[in-house]
C-alpha positions as a printed NumPy array, in Angstrom:
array([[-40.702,  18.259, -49.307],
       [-40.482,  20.891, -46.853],
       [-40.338,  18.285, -43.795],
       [-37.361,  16.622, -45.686],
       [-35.742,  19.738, -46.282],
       [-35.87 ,  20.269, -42.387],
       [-34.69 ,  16.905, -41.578],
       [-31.567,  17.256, -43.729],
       [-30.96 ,  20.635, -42.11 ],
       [-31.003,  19.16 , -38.82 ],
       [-29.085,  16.474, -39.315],
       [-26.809,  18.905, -40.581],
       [-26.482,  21.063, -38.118],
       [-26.068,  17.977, -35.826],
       [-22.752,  16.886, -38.129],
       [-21.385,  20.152, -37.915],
       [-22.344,  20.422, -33.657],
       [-20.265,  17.195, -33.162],
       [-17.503,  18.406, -35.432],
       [-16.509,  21.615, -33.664],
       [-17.332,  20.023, -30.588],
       [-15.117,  17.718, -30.322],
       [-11.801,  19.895, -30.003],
       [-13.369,  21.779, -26.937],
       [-14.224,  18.118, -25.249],
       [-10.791,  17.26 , -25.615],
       [ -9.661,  20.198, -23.728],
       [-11.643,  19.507, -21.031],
       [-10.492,  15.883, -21.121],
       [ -6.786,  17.483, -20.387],
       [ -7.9  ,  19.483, -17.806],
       [ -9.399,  16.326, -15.933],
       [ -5.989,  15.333, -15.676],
       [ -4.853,  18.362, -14.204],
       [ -4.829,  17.568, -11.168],
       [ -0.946,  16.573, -11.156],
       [  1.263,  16.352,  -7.509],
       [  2.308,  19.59 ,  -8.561],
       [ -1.149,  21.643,  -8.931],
       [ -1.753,  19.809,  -5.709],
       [  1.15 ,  20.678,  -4.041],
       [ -0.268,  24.037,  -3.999],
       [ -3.457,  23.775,  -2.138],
       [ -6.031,  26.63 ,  -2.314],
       [ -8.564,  28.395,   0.352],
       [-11.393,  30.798,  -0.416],
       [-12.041,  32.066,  -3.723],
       [ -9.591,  30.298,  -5.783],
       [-10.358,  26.802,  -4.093],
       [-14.111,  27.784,  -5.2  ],
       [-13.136,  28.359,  -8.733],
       [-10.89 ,  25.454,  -9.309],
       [-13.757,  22.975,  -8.266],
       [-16.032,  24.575, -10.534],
       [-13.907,  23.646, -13.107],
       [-13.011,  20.157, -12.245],
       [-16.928,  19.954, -12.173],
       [-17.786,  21.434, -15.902],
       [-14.445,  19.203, -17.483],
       [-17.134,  15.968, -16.604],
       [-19.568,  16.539, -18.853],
       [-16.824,  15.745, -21.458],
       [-16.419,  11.546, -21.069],
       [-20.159,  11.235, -21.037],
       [-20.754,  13.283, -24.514],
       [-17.784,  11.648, -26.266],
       [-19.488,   7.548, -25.126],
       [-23.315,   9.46 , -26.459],
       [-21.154,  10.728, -29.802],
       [-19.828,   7.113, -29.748],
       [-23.019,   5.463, -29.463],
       [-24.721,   7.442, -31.646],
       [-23.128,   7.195, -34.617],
       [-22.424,   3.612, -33.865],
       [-25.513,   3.153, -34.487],
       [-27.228,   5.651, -36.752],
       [-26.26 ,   4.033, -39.912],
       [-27.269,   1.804, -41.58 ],
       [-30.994,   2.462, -40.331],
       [-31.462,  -0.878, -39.495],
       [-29.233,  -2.773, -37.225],
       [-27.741,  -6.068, -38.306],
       [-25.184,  -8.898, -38.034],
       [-24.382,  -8.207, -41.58 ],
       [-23.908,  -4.333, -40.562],
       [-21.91 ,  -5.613, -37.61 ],
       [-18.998,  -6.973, -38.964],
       [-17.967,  -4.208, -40.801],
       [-18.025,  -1.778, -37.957],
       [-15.992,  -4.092, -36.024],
       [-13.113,  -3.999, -38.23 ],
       [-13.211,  -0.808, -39.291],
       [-12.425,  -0.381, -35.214],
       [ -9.846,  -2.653, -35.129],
       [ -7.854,  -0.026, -37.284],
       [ -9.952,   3.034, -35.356],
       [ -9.732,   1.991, -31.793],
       [ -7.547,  -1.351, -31.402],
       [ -4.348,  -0.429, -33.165],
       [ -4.088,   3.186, -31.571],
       [ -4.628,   1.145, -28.298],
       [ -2.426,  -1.16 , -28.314],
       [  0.537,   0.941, -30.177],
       [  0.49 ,   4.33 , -27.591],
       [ -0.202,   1.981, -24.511],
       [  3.27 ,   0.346, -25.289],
       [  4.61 ,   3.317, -26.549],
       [  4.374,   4.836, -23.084],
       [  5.73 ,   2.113, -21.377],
       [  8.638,   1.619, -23.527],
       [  9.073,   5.566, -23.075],
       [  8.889,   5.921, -19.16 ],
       [ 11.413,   3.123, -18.732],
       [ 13.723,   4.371, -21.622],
       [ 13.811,   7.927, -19.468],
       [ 14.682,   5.84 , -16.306],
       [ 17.62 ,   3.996, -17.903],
       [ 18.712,   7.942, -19.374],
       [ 18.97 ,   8.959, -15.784],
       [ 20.76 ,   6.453, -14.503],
       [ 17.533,   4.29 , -12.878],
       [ 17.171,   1.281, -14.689],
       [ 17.57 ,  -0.369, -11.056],
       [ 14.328,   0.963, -10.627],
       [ 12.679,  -1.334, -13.494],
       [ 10.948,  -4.011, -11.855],
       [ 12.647,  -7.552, -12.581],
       [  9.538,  -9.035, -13.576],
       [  8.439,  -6.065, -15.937],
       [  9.444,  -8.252, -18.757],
       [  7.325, -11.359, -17.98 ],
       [  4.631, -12.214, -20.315],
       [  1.495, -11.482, -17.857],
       [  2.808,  -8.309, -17.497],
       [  3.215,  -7.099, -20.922],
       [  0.206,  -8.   , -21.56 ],
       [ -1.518,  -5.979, -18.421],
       [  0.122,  -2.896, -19.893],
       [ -2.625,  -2.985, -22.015],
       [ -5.106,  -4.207, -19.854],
       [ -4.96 ,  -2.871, -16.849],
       [ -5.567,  -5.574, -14.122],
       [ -2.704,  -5.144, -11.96 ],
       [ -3.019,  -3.441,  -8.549],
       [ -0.271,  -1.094,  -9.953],
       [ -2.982,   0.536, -13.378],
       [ -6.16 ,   0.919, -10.339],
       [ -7.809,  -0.546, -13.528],
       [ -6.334,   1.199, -15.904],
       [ -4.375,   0.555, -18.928],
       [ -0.312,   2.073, -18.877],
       [ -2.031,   5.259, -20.796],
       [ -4.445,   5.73 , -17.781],
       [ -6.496,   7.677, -20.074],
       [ -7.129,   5.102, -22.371],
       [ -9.173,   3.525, -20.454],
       [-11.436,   5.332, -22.755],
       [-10.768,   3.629, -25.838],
       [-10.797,  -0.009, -23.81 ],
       [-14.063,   0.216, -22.536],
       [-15.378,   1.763, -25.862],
       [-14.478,  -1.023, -27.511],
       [-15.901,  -3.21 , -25.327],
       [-19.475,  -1.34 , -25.295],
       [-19.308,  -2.009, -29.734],
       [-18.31 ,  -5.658, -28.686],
       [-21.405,  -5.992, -26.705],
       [-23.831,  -3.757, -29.873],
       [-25.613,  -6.855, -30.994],
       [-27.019,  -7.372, -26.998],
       [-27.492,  -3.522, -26.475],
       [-29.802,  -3.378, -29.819],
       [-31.911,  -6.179, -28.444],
       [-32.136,  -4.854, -25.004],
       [-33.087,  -0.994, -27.076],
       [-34.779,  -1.75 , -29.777],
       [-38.33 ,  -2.101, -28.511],
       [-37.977,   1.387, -27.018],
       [-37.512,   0.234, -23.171],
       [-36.129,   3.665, -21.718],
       [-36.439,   2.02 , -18.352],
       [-33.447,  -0.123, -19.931],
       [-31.347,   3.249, -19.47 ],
       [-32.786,   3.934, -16.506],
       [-31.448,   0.506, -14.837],
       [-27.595,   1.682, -16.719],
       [-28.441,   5.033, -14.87 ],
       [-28.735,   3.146, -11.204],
       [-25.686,   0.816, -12.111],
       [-23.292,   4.189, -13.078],
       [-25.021,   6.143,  -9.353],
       [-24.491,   3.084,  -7.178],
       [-21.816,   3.315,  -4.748],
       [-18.642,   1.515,  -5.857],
       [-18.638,  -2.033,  -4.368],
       [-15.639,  -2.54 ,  -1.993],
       [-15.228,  -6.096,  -3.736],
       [-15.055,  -5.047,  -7.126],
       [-12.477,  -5.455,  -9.095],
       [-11.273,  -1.437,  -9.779],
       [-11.101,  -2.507, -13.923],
       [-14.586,  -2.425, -13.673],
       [-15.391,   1.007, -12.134],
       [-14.958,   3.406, -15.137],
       [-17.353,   0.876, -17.122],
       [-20.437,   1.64 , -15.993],
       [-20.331,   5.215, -17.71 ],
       [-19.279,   3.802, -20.749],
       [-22.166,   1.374, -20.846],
       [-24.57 ,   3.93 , -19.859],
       [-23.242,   6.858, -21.693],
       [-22.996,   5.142, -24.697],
       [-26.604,   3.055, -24.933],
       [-28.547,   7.164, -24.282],
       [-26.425,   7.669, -27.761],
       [-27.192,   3.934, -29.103],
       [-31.275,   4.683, -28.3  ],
       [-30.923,   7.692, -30.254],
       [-29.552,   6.507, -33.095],
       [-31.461,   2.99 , -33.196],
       [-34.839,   5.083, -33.111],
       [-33.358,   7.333, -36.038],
       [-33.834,  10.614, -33.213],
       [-32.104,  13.607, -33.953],
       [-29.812,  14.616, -30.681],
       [-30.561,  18.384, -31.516],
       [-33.958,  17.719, -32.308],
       [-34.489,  15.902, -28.705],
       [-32.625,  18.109, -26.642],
       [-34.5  ,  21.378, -27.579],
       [-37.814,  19.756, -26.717],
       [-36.137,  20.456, -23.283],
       [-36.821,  24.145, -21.42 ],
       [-33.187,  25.32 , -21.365],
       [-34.626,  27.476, -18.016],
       [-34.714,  23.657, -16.658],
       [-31.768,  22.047, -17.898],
       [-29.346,  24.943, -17.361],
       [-31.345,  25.662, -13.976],
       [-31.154,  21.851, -12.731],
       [-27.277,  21.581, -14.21 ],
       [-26.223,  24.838, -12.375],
       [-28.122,  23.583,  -8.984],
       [-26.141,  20.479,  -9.252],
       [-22.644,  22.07 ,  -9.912],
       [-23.426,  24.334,  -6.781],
       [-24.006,  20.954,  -4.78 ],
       [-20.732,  19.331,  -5.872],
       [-18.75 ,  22.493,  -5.188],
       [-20.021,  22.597,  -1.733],
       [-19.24 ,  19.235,  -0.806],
       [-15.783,  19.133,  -2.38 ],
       [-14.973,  22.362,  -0.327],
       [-16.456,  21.095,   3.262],
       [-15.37 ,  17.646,   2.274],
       [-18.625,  16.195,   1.929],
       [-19.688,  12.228,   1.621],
       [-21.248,  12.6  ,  -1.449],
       [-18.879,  13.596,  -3.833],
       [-18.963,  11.517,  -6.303],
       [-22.384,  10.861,  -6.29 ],
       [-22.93 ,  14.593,  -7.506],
       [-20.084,  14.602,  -9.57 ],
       [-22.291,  11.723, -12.266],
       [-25.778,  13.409, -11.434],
       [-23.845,  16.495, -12.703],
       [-22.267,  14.33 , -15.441],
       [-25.919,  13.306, -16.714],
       [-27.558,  16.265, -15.85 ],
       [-24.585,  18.332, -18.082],
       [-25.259,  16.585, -20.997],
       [-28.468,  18.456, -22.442],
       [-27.582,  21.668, -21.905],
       [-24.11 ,  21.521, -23.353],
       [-25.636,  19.752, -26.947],
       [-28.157,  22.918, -26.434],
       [-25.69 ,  25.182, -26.226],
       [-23.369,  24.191, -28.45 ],
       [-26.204,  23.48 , -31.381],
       [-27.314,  26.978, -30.63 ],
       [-23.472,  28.426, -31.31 ],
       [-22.788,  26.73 , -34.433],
       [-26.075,  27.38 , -35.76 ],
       [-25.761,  31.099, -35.22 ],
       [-21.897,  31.612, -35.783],
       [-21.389,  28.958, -38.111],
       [-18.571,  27.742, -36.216],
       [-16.37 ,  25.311, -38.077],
       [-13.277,  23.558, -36.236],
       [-10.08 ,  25.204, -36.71 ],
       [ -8.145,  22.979, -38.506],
       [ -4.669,  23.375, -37.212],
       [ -6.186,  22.729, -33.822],
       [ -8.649,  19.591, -34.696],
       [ -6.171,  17.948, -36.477],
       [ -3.898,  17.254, -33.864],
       [ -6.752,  16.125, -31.394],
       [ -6.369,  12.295, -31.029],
       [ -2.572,  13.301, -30.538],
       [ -3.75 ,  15.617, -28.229],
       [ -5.803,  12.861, -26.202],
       [ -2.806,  10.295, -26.161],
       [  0.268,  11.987, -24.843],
       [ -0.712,  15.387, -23.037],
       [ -0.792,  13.281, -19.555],
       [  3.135,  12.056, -20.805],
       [  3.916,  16.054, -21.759],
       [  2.423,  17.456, -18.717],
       [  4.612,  15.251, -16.658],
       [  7.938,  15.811, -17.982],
       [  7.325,  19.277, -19.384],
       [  6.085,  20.182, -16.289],
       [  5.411,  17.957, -13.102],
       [  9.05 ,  16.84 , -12.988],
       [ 10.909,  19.683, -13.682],
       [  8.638,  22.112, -11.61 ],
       [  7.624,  19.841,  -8.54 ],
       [  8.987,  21.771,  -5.289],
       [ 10.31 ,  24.698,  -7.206],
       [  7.019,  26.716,  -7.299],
       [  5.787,  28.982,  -4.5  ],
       [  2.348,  28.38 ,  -3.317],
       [  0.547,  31.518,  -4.441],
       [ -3.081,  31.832,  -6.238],
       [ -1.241,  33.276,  -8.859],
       [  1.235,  30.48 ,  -9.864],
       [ -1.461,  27.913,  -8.762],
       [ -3.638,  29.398, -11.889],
       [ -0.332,  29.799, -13.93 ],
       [  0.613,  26.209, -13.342],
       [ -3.178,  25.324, -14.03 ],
       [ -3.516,  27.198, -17.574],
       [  0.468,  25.615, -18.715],
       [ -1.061,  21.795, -17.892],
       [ -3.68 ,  23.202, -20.718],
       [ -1.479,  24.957, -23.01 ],
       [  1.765,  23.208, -23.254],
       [  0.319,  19.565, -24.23 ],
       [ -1.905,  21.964, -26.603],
       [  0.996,  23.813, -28.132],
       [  3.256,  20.621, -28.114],
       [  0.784,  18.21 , -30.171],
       [ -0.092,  20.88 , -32.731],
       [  3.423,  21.108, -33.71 ],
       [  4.212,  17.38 , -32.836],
       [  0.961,  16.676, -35.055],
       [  2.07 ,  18.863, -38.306],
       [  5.811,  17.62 , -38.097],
       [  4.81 ,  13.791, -38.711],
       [  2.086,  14.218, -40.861],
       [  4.373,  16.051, -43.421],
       [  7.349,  13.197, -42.611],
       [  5.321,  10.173, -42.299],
       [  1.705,  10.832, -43.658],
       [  0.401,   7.358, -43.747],
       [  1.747,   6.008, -40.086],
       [  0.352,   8.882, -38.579],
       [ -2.717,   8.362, -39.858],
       [ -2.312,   4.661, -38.54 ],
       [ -1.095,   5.768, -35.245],
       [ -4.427,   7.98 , -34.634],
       [ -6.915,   5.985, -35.985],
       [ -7.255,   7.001, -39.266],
       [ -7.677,  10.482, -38.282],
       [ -5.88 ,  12.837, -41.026],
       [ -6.372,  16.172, -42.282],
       [ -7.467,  15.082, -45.707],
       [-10.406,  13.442, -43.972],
       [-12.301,  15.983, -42.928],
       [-15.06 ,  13.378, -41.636],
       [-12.684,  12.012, -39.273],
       [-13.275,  12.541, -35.701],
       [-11.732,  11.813, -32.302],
       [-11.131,   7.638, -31.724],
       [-13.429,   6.92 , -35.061],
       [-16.86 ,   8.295, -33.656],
       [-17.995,   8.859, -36.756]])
C-alpha cells in the first residue's frame, strides 16, 4: 500500500510539473523569436551582448521539453501500446494538432496579404500566390521562400509533431525492447552537421524525432520523468548544463564554428535539470498555473510572431536609438506585448464564440482544466 501511495503521489506531482510548466515554456518559445530586424538592428558589445546570448541559450531547452511532454504522454496511456490504442489517438489529433494547423497557417497568409492590399501593395502579391501548389505549400513548407517552414514559421512545431505520432507504431517497435542505444543513434542524427544537400524541411525534424522518442521510452516503460531525473546528482546536471551554456556564449560572442553544435548539446543537456527544478518548485510551493495566463497559451504560441511584427517591428524599425537601454526595452516589449495582447485577445472570444475557440486551439478551453498546449496531454 505504501509503495502505491508513493506512485500516485509521483505521478501527481509529475501532472501538476507539466501543468505549470507549460506557460513558462511558452514564454521562452516567444523569446526564441525575438530576434526580429529590429532587436538586431541594435547590435550589442560587452556586457549586454553577454547577457542577451545567455538568454537565447536558456529559451532552447523549451522545444526539446514540449516534443519529451509530447512523447510522453503519447504514450503513457493505455499501458500497453496498440493498433487498437492507435487509432483513437490519431483522431483525437486531427482535432488537437491538424485543424489548428491548417486553420492559423492560412489565417496568416490570408492576413499578411490583406495588410498589403490596406496599404496600397497588392502589386506586391506574387501572381502565382494563388496557384494550387502554392496554397498548398503554405502549409507545408517546401518552397525556397518557408526555409522549410510552414507560413506560421513556428508551426513547424505542430507539423513535425504530427508526423513523429504518424510514425508511433515504428517508434514502439524500435523502443519497446528497451534499446537506449536506439536514442542514442536519434542523438547522433539531431548533432550531425546539417547536410548541404538536404532538403531545409527536413532540418528541424531531427529534434522532433529525438526529443520526442526520450519522452516515448519513458512512457512505453511506464517510468516516472520525476522519478528518473532525480536519480541524477543535480551538482552534475546543473554543473554539466552551466559548463555548456558558458561554451555556447563564448562562441556566439568570438563567432565561433561550433555554434550550433553547442546550442543542441545544451538543448539535451538542459533538459534534466529544468524537470529537476521545476518538480522541486511545485512540490514545495504548490505552484498551480495562473489561469488567466494558461488559458490563453496556444493563442499565445500562434500569433505572438504576427503581433510582434506589426505591434512592433514595423512601426519601430529605424526609429529606435541604439542604446543598451532601448535594446533591453525593445527585448522585454517582444515578451510582453504578444503576452498582454493574447490574454485579452484569448478572454474576448472565448466569452463571444466559446466553442470555435476551443476549435481554433485545439480543444484547449478554460473549462478543461486537463487541457494543455497543442493536446500533450
Amino acid at each position: 500500500m505504501e509503495i502505491k501511495t508513493t506512485y500516485i503521489e509521483q505521478d501527481s506531482l509529475l501532472s501538476r510539473t507539466v501543468e505549470w510548466l507549460r506557460y513558462p515554456l511558452m514564454l521562452l518559445i516567444v523569446l526564441i523569436h525575438t530576434d526580429t530586424p529590429l532587436l538586431t538592428s541594435m547590435p550589442q558589445e560587452g556586457l549586454s551582448a553577454i547577457f542577451y546570448y545567455i538568454t537565447r541559450t536558456i529559451v532552447r531547452v523549451a522545444v526539446p521539453m514540449f516534443f519529451i511532454i509530447s512523447g510522453y504522454f503519447f504514450f503513457r496511456k493505455p499501458d500497453i501500446f496498440s493498433m487498437e490504442a492507435y487509432w483513437p489517438k490519431i483522431k483525437k489529433r486531427l482535432l488537437t494538432l491538424l485543424v489548428p494547423y491548417i486553420f492559423w497557417n492560412y489565417f496568416v497568409w490570408a492576413f499578411q496579404m490583406a495588410v498589403l492590399v490596406w496599404q496600397g501593395h497588392a502589386d506586391w502579391i506574387a501572381r502565382d500566390t494563388f496557384t494550387l501548389p502554392n496554397i498548398v505549400d503554405v502549409a507545408v513548407g517546401w518552397g525556397e521562400g518557408y526555409q522549410g517552414m510552414p507560413k506560421a514559421f513556428q508551426l513547424w512545431f505542430l507539423r513535425d509533431l504530427m508526423i513523429v505520432c504518424l510514425l508511433s507504431p515504428l517508434l514502439y517497435l524500435l523502443l519497446k525492447n528497451r534499446r537506449p542505444y536506439v536514442l542514442l543513434l536519434f542523438a547522433a542524427f539531431y548533432l550531425m552537421p546539417w547536410p548541404d544537400n538536404w532538403h531545409l524541411i527536413f532540418m528541424r525534424f531531427p529534434s522532433a524525432l529525438l526529443f520526442f522518442s526520450v519522452g516515448a521510452y519513458w512512457g512505453i516503460h511506464n517510468k516516472n520523468i520525476v522519478s528518473i531525473v532525480r536519480t541524477i546528482p543535480v551538482w552534475l546536471s546543473v554543473g554539466l548544463t552551466i559548463l555548456l551554456l558558458v561554451i555556447h556564449v563564448w562562441q556566439c560572442v568570438t563567432g565561433g564554428s561550433y555554434i550550433i553544435l553547442f546550442e543542441k548539446l545544451f538543448s539535451i543537456a538542459a533538459v534534466i535539470p529544468t524537470w529537476q527544478i521545476a518538480s522541486k518548485i511545485v512540490e514545495r510551493q504548490r505552484l498551480k498555473p495562473v489561469e488567466w495566463l494558461s488559458n490563453s497559451n496556444f493563442l499565445l504560441f500562434v500569433l505572438h510572431p504576427t503581433i510582434i511584427h506589426y505591434l512592433l517591428v514595423y512601426p519601430f524599425l529605424g526609429n529606435v536609438s541604439n542604446t543598451p537601454l532601448h535594446f533591453w526595452i525593445v527585448y522585454v516589449a517582444e515578451l510582453i506585448v504578444p503576452v498582454l495582447v493574447c490574454v485579452i485577445l484569448y478572454a474576448i472570444m472565448s466569452r463571444i464564440f466559446p466553442r470555435i475557440t476551443a476549435l481554433l486551439t485545439g480543444g484547449r478551453s478554460g473549462k478543461n482544466k486537463n487541457a494543455t498546449f497543442a493536446g500533450l496531454l
